[in-house]
mmCIF file of C-alpha atoms and ligand atoms in Angstrom:
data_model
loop_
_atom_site.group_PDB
_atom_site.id
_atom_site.type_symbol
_atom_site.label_atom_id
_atom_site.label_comp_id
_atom_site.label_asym_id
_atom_site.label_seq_id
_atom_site.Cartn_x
_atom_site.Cartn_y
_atom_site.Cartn_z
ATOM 1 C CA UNK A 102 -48.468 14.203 -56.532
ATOM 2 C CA UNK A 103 -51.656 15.686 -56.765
ATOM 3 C CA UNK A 104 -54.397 13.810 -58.315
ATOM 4 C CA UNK A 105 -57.891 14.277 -60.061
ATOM 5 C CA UNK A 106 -60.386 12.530 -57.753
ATOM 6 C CA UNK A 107 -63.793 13.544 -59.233
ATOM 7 C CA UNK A 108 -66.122 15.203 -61.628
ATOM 8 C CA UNK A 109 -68.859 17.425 -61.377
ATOM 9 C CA UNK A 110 -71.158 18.252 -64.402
ATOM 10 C CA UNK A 111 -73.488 20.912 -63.766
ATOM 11 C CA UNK A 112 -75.830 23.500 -65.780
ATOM 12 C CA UNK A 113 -75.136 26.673 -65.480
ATOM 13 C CA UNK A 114 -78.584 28.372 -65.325
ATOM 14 C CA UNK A 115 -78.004 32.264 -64.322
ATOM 15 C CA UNK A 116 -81.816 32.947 -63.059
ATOM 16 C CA UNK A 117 -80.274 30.183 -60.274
ATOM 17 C CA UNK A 118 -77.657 32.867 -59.701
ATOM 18 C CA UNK A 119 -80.638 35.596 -59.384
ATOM 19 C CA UNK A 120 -83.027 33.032 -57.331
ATOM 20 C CA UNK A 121 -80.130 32.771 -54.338
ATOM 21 C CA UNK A 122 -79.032 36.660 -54.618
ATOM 22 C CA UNK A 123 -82.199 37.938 -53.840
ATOM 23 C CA UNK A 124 -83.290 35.258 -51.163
ATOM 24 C CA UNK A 125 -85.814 33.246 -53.536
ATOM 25 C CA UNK A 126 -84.098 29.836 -53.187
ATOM 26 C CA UNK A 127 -86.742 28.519 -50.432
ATOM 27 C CA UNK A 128 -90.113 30.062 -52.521
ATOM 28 C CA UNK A 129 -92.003 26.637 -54.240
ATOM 29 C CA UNK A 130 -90.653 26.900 -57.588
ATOM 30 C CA UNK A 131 -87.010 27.167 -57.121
ATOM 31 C CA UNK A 132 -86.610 24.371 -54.018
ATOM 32 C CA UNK A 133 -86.621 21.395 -56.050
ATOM 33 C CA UNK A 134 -83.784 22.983 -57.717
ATOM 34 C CA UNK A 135 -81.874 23.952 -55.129
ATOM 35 C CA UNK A 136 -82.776 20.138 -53.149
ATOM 36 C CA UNK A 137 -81.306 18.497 -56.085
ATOM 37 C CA UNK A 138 -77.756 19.580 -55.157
ATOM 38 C CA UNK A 139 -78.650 18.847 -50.900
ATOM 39 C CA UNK A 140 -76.492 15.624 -51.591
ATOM 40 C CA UNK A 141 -73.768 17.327 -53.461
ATOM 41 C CA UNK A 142 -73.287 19.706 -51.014
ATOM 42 C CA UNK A 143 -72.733 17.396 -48.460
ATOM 43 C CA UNK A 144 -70.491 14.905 -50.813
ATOM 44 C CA UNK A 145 -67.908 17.983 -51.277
ATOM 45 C CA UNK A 146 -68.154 19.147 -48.048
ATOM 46 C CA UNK A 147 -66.979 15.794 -47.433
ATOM 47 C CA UNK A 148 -64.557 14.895 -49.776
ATOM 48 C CA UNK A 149 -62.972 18.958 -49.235
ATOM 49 C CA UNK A 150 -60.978 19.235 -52.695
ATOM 50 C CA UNK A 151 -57.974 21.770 -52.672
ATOM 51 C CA UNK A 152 -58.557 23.060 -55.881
ATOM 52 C CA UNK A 153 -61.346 22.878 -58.961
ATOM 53 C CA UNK A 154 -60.915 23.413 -62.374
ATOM 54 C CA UNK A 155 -63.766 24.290 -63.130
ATOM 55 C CA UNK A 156 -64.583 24.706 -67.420
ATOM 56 C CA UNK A 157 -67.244 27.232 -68.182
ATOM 57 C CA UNK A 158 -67.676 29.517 -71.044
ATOM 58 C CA UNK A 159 -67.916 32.954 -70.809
ATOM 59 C CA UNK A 160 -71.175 35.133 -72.326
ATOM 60 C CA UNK A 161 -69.542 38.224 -73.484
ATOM 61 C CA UNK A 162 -68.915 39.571 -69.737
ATOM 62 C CA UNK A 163 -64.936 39.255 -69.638
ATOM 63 C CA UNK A 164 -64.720 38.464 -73.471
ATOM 64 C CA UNK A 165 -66.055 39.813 -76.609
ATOM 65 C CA UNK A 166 -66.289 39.249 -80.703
ATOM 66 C CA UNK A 167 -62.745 41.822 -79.956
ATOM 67 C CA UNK A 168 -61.002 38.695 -78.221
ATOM 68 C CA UNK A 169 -62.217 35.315 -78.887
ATOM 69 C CA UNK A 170 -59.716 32.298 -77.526
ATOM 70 C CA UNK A 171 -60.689 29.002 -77.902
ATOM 71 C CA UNK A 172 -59.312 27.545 -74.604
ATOM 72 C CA UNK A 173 -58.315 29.789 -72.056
ATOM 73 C CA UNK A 174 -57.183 29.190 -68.586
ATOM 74 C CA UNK A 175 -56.718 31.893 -65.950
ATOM 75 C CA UNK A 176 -53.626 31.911 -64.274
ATOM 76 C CA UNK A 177 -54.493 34.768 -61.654
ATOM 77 C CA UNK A 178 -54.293 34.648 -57.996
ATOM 78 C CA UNK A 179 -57.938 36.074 -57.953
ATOM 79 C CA UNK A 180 -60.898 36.825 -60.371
ATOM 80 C CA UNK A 181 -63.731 39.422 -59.733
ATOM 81 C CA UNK A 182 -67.362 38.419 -60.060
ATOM 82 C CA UNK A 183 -68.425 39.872 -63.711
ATOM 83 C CA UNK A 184 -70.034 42.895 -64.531
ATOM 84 C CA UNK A 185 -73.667 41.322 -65.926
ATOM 85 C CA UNK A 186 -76.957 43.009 -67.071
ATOM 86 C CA UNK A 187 -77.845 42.125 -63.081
ATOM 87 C CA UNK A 188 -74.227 43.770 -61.932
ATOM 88 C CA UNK A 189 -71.639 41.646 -60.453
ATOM 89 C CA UNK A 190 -73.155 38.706 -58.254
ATOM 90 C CA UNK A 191 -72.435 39.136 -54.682
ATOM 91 C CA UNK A 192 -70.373 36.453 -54.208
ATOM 92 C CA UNK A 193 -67.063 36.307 -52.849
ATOM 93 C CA UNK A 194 -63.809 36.439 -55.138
ATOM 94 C CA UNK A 195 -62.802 33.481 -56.865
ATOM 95 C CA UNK A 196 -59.405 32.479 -55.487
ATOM 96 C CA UNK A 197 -56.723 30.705 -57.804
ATOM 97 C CA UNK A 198 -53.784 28.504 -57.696
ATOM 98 C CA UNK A 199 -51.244 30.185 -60.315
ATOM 99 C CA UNK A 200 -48.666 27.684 -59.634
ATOM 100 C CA UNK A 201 -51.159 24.459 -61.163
ATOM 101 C CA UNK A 202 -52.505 26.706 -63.434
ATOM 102 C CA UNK A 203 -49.351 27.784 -65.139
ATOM 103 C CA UNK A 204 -48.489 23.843 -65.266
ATOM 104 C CA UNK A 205 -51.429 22.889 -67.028
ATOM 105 C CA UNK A 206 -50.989 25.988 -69.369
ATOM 106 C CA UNK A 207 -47.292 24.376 -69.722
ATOM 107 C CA UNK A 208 -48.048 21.010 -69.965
ATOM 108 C CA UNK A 209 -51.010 21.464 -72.584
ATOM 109 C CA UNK A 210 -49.315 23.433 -74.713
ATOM 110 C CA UNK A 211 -46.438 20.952 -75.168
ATOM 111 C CA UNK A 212 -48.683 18.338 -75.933
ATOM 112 C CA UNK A 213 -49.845 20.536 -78.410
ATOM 113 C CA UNK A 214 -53.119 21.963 -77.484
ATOM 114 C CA UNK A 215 -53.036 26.117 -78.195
ATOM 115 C CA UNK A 216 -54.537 26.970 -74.643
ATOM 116 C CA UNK A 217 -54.620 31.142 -73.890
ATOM 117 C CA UNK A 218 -52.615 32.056 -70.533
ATOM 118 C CA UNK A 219 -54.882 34.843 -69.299
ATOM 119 C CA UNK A 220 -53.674 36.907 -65.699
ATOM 120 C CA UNK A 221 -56.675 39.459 -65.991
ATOM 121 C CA UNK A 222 -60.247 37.708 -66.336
ATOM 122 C CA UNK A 223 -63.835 38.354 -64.622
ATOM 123 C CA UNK A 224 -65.672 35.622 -64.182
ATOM 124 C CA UNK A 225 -69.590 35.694 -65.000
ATOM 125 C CA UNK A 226 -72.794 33.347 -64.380
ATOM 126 C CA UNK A 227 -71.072 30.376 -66.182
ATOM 127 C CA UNK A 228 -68.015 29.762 -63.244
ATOM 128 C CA UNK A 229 -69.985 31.739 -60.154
ATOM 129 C CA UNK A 230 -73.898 29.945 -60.367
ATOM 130 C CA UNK A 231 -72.104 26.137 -60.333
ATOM 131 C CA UNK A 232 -69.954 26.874 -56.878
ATOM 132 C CA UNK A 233 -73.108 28.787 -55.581
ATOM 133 C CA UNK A 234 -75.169 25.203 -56.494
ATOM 134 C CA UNK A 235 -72.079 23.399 -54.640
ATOM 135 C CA UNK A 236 -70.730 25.661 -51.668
ATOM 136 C CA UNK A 237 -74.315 27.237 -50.999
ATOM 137 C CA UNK A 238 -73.630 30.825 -49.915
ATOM 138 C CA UNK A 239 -70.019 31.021 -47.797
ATOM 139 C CA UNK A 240 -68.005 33.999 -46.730
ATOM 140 C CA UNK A 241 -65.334 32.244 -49.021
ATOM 141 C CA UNK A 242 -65.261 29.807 -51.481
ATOM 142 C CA UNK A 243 -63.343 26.790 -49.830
ATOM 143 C CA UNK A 244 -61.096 26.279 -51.798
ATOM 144 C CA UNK A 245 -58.803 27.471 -55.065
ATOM 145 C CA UNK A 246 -60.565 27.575 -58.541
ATOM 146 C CA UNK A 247 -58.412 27.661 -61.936
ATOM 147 C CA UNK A 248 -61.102 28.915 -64.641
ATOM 148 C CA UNK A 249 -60.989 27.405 -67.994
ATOM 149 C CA UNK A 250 -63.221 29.121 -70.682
ATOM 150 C CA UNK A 251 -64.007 27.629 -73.508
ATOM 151 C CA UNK A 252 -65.311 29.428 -76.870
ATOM 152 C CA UNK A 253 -69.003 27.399 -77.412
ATOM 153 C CA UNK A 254 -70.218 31.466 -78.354
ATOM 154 C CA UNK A 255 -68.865 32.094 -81.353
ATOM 155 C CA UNK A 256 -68.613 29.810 -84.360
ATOM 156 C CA UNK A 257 -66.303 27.781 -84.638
ATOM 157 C CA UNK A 258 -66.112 26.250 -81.227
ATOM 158 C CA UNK A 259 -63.749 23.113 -80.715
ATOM 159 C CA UNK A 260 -64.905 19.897 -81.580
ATOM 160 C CA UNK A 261 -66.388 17.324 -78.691
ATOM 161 C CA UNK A 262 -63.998 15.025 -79.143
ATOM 162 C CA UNK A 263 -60.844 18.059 -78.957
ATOM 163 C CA UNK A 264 -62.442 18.754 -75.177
ATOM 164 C CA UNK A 265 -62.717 15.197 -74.626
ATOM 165 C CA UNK A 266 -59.246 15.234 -75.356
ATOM 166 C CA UNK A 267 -57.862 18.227 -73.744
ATOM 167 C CA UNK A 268 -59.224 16.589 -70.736
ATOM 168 C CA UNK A 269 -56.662 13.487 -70.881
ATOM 169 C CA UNK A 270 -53.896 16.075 -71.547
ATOM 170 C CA UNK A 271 -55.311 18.068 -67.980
ATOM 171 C CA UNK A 272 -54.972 14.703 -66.313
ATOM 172 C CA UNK A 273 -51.689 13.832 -67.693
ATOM 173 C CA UNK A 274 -50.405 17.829 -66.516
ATOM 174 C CA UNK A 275 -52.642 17.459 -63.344
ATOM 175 C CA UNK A 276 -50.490 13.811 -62.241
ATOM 176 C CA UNK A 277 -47.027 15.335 -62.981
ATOM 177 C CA UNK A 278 -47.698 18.547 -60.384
ATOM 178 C CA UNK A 279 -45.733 17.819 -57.502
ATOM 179 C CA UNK A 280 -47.161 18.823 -54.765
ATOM 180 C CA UNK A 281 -50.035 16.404 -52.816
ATOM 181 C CA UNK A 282 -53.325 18.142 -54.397
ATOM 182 C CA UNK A 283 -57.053 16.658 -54.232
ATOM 183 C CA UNK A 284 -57.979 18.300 -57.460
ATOM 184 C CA UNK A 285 -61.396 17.991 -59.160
ATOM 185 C CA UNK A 286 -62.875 18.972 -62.473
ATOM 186 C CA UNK A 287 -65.859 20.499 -62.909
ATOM 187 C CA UNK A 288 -67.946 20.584 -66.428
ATOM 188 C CA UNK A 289 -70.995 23.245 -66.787
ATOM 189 C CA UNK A 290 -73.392 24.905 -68.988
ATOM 190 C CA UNK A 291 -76.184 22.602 -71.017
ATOM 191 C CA UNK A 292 -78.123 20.857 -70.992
ATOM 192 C CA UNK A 293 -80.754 21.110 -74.006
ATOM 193 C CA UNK A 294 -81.092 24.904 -74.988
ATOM 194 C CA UNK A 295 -81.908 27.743 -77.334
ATOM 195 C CA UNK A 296 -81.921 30.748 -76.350
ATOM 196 C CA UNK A 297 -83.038 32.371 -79.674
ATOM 197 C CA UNK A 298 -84.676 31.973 -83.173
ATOM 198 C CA UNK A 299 -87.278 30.179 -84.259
ATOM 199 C CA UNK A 300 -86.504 27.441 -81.793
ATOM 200 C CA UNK A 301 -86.047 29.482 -78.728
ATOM 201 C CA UNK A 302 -87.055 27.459 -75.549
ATOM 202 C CA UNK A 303 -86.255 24.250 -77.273
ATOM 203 C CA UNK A 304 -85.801 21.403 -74.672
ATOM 204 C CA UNK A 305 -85.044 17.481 -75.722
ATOM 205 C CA UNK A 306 -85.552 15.702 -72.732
ATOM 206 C CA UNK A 307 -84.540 12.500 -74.324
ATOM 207 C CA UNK A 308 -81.373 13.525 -75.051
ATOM 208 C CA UNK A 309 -80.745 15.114 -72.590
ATOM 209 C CA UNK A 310 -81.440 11.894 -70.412
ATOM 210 C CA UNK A 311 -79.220 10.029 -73.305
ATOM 211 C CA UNK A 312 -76.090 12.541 -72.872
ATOM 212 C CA UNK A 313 -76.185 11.773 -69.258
ATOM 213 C CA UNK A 314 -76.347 7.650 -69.502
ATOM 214 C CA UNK A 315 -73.622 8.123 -72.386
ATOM 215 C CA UNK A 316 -71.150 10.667 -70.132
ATOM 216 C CA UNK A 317 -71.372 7.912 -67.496
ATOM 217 C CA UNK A 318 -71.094 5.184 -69.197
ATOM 218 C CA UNK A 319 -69.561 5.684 -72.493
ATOM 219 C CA UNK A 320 -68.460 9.159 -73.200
ATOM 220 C CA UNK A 321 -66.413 7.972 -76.374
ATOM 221 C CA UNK A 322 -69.476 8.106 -78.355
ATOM 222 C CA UNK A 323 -70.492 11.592 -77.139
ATOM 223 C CA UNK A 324 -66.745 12.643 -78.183
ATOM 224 C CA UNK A 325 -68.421 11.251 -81.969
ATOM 225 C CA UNK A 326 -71.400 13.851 -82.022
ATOM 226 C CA UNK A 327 -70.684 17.072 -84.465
ATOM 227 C CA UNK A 328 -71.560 20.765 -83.922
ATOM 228 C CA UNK A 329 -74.646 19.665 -86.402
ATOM 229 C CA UNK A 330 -75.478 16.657 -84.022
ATOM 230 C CA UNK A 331 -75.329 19.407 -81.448
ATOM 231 C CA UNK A 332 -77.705 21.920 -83.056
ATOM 232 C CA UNK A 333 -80.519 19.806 -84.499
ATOM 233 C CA UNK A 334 -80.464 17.863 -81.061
ATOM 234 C CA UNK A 335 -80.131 20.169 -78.077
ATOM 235 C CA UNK A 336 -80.468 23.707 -79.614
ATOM 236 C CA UNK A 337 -77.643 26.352 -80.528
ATOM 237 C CA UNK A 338 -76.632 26.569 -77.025
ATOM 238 C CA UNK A 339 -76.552 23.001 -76.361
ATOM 239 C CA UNK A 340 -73.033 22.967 -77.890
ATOM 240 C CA UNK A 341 -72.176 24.032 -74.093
ATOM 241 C CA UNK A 342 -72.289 20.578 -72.944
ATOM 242 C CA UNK A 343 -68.796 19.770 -75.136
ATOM 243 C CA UNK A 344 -67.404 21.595 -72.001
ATOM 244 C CA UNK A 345 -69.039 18.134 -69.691
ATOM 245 C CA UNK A 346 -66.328 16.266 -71.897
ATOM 246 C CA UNK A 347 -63.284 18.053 -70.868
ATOM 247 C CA UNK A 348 -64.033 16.788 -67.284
ATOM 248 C CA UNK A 349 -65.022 13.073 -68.452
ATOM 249 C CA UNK A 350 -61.716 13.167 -70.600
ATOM 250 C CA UNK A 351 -59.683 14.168 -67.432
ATOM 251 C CA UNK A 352 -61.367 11.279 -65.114
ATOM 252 C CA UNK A 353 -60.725 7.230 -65.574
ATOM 253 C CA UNK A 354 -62.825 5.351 -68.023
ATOM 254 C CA UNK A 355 -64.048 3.212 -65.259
ATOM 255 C CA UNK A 356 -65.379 6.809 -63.015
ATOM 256 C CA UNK A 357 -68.826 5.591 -61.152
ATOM 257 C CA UNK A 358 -71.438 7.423 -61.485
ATOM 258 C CA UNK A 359 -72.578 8.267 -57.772
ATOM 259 C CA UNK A 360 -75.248 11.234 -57.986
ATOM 260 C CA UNK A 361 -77.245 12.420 -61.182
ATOM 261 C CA UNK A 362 -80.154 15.185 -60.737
ATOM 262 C CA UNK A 363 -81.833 15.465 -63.784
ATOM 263 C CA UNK A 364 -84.688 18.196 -63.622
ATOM 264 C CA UNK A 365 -86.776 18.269 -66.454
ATOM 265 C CA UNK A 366 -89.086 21.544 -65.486
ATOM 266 C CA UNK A 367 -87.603 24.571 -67.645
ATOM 267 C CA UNK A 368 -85.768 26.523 -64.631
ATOM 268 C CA UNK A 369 -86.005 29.523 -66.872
ATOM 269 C CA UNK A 370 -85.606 29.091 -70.652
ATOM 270 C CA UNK A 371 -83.906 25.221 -69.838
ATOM 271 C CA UNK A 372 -83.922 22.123 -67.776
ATOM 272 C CA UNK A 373 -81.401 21.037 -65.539
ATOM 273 C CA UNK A 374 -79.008 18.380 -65.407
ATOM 274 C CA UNK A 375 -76.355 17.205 -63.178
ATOM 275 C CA UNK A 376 -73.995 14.508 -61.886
ATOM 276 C CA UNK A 377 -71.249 13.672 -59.736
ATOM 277 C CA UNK A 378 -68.428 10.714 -61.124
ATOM 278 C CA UNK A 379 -66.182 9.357 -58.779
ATOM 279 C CA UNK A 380 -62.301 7.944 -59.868
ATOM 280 C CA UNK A 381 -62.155 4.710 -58.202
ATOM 281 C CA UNK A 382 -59.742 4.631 -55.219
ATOM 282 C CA UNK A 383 -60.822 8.254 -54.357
HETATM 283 C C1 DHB B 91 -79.687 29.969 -69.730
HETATM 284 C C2 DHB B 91 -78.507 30.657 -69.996
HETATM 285 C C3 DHB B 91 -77.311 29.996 -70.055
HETATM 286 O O1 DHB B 91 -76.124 30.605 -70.225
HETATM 287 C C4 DHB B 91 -77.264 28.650 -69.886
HETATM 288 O O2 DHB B 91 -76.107 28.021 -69.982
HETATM 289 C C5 DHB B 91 -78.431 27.950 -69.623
HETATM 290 C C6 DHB B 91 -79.630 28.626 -69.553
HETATM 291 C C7 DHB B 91 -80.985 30.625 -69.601
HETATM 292 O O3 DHB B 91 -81.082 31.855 -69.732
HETATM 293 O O4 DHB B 91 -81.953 29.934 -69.347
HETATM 294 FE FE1 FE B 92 -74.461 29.307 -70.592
#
């Protein structure tokens, strides 16, 4: 059976994307960045999962106001870097595993959740700067990636607690896929941010310190915060971290926390944040 052994939460920064492309990663400023993940790097290159869902939302580059699902997952055998105001990242293509994918479409769906099936779908800043900050820069990624985008760009977005939900029903669709899988999910985008308005650069270190003790530790109370909660607390685009509660929904209440990286120096308009939780007996 195949079988969710970890999660990764991870901003989603794309000036990280543009630091690595053009060979900044070692100047002063962007190091510390990039040496918060050294651990990670060598935890997955450990622990070698055969597949990552990895929930991101996507900024207009495959989607737009035309075409706006809520919860998509991409059921292709590949996706193409996006097309971005930068061009498409030159990173390799993101290879998928149709089979699990169409199962979790399946399985979701008939426990009710209204998730898109999508075959065509390029993938922008959102999926590709998290497996950059986790795989470094291979020839190929190592190993299969189902994309799930969720809608946090357009109002209404899903509640927290519907991702923290549609994360049991990915475990319960994940554990009845029979074939032996290590599967992980990944959650990205956050932490604190606004991008425009009045507020624009808008970083709440406390809470963003508070999400993190609260995903390890007791997510059910971040599945309680609203879209207002959101907004007044970490900025219009802090609604991005409801996609970190997809992944805690899909892991065991009793995950360990084993690696957090929380860097509070804007890395361009934002801080950082990041963590790795463990199931137990993985
Ligand atoms: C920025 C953009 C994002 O999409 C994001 O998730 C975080 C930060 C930025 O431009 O700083
Ligand atoms: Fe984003």
């Amino acid at each position: 059976m195949a079988k969710i052994i970890a999660g990764v939460a991870t901003s989603h920064i794309p000036n990280i994307g543009v630091a690595l492309d053009t060979g900044k990663a070692g100047d002063p400023q962007w190091k510390p960045v990039f040496e918060g993940y050294d651990y990670s790097k060598k935890w997955i290159a450990d622990k070698k999962p055969d597949v990552v869902i990895l929930v991101y939302n996507d900024h207009a580059s495959a989607f737009s106001l035309e075409l706006i699902p809520t919860f998509a997952i991409g059921c292709a055998n590949e996706f193409q870097p996006a097309q971005t105001v930068w061009g498409p990242r030159p990173v390799p293509v993101v290879k998928g595993h149709p089979e699990l994918a169409w199962h979790i479409a399946q399985s979701t769906i008939l426990d009710e959740f209204d998730m898109t099936v999508v075959n065509r779908m390029d993938v922008d800043h959102g999926l590709t700067v998290p497996l950059s900050l986790m795989f470094g820069q291979p020839d190929d990624w190592p190993c299969k990636v189902i994309p799930l985008a969720v809608n946090v760009v357009q109002f209404p977005p899903p509640t927290g607690n519907r991702c923290y939900s549609l994360g049991k029903a990915i475990r319960k669709a994940v554990e009845t896929f029979d074939e032996d899988l290590k599967v992980m999910i990944w959650g990205t985008g956050g932490m604190s941010h606004q991008l425009q308005g009045a507020r624009a650069g808008l970083i709440n270190a406390e809470f963003d310190k508070q999400f993190l003790d609260k995903l390890s530790a007791d997510p059910e109370a971040l599945a309680r915060l609203s879209h207002v909660d959101y907004v007044r607390e970490a900025g219009s685009e802090g609604i991005e971290l409801i996609m970190w509660l997809i992944m805690r929904g899909a892991l065991d209440t009793e995950a360990h926390e084993i690696y957090r990286f929380h860097y509070g120096v804007p890395v361009s308009n934002t801080a950082l944040g990041h963590m790795i939780l463990e199931n137990p007996r993985s």
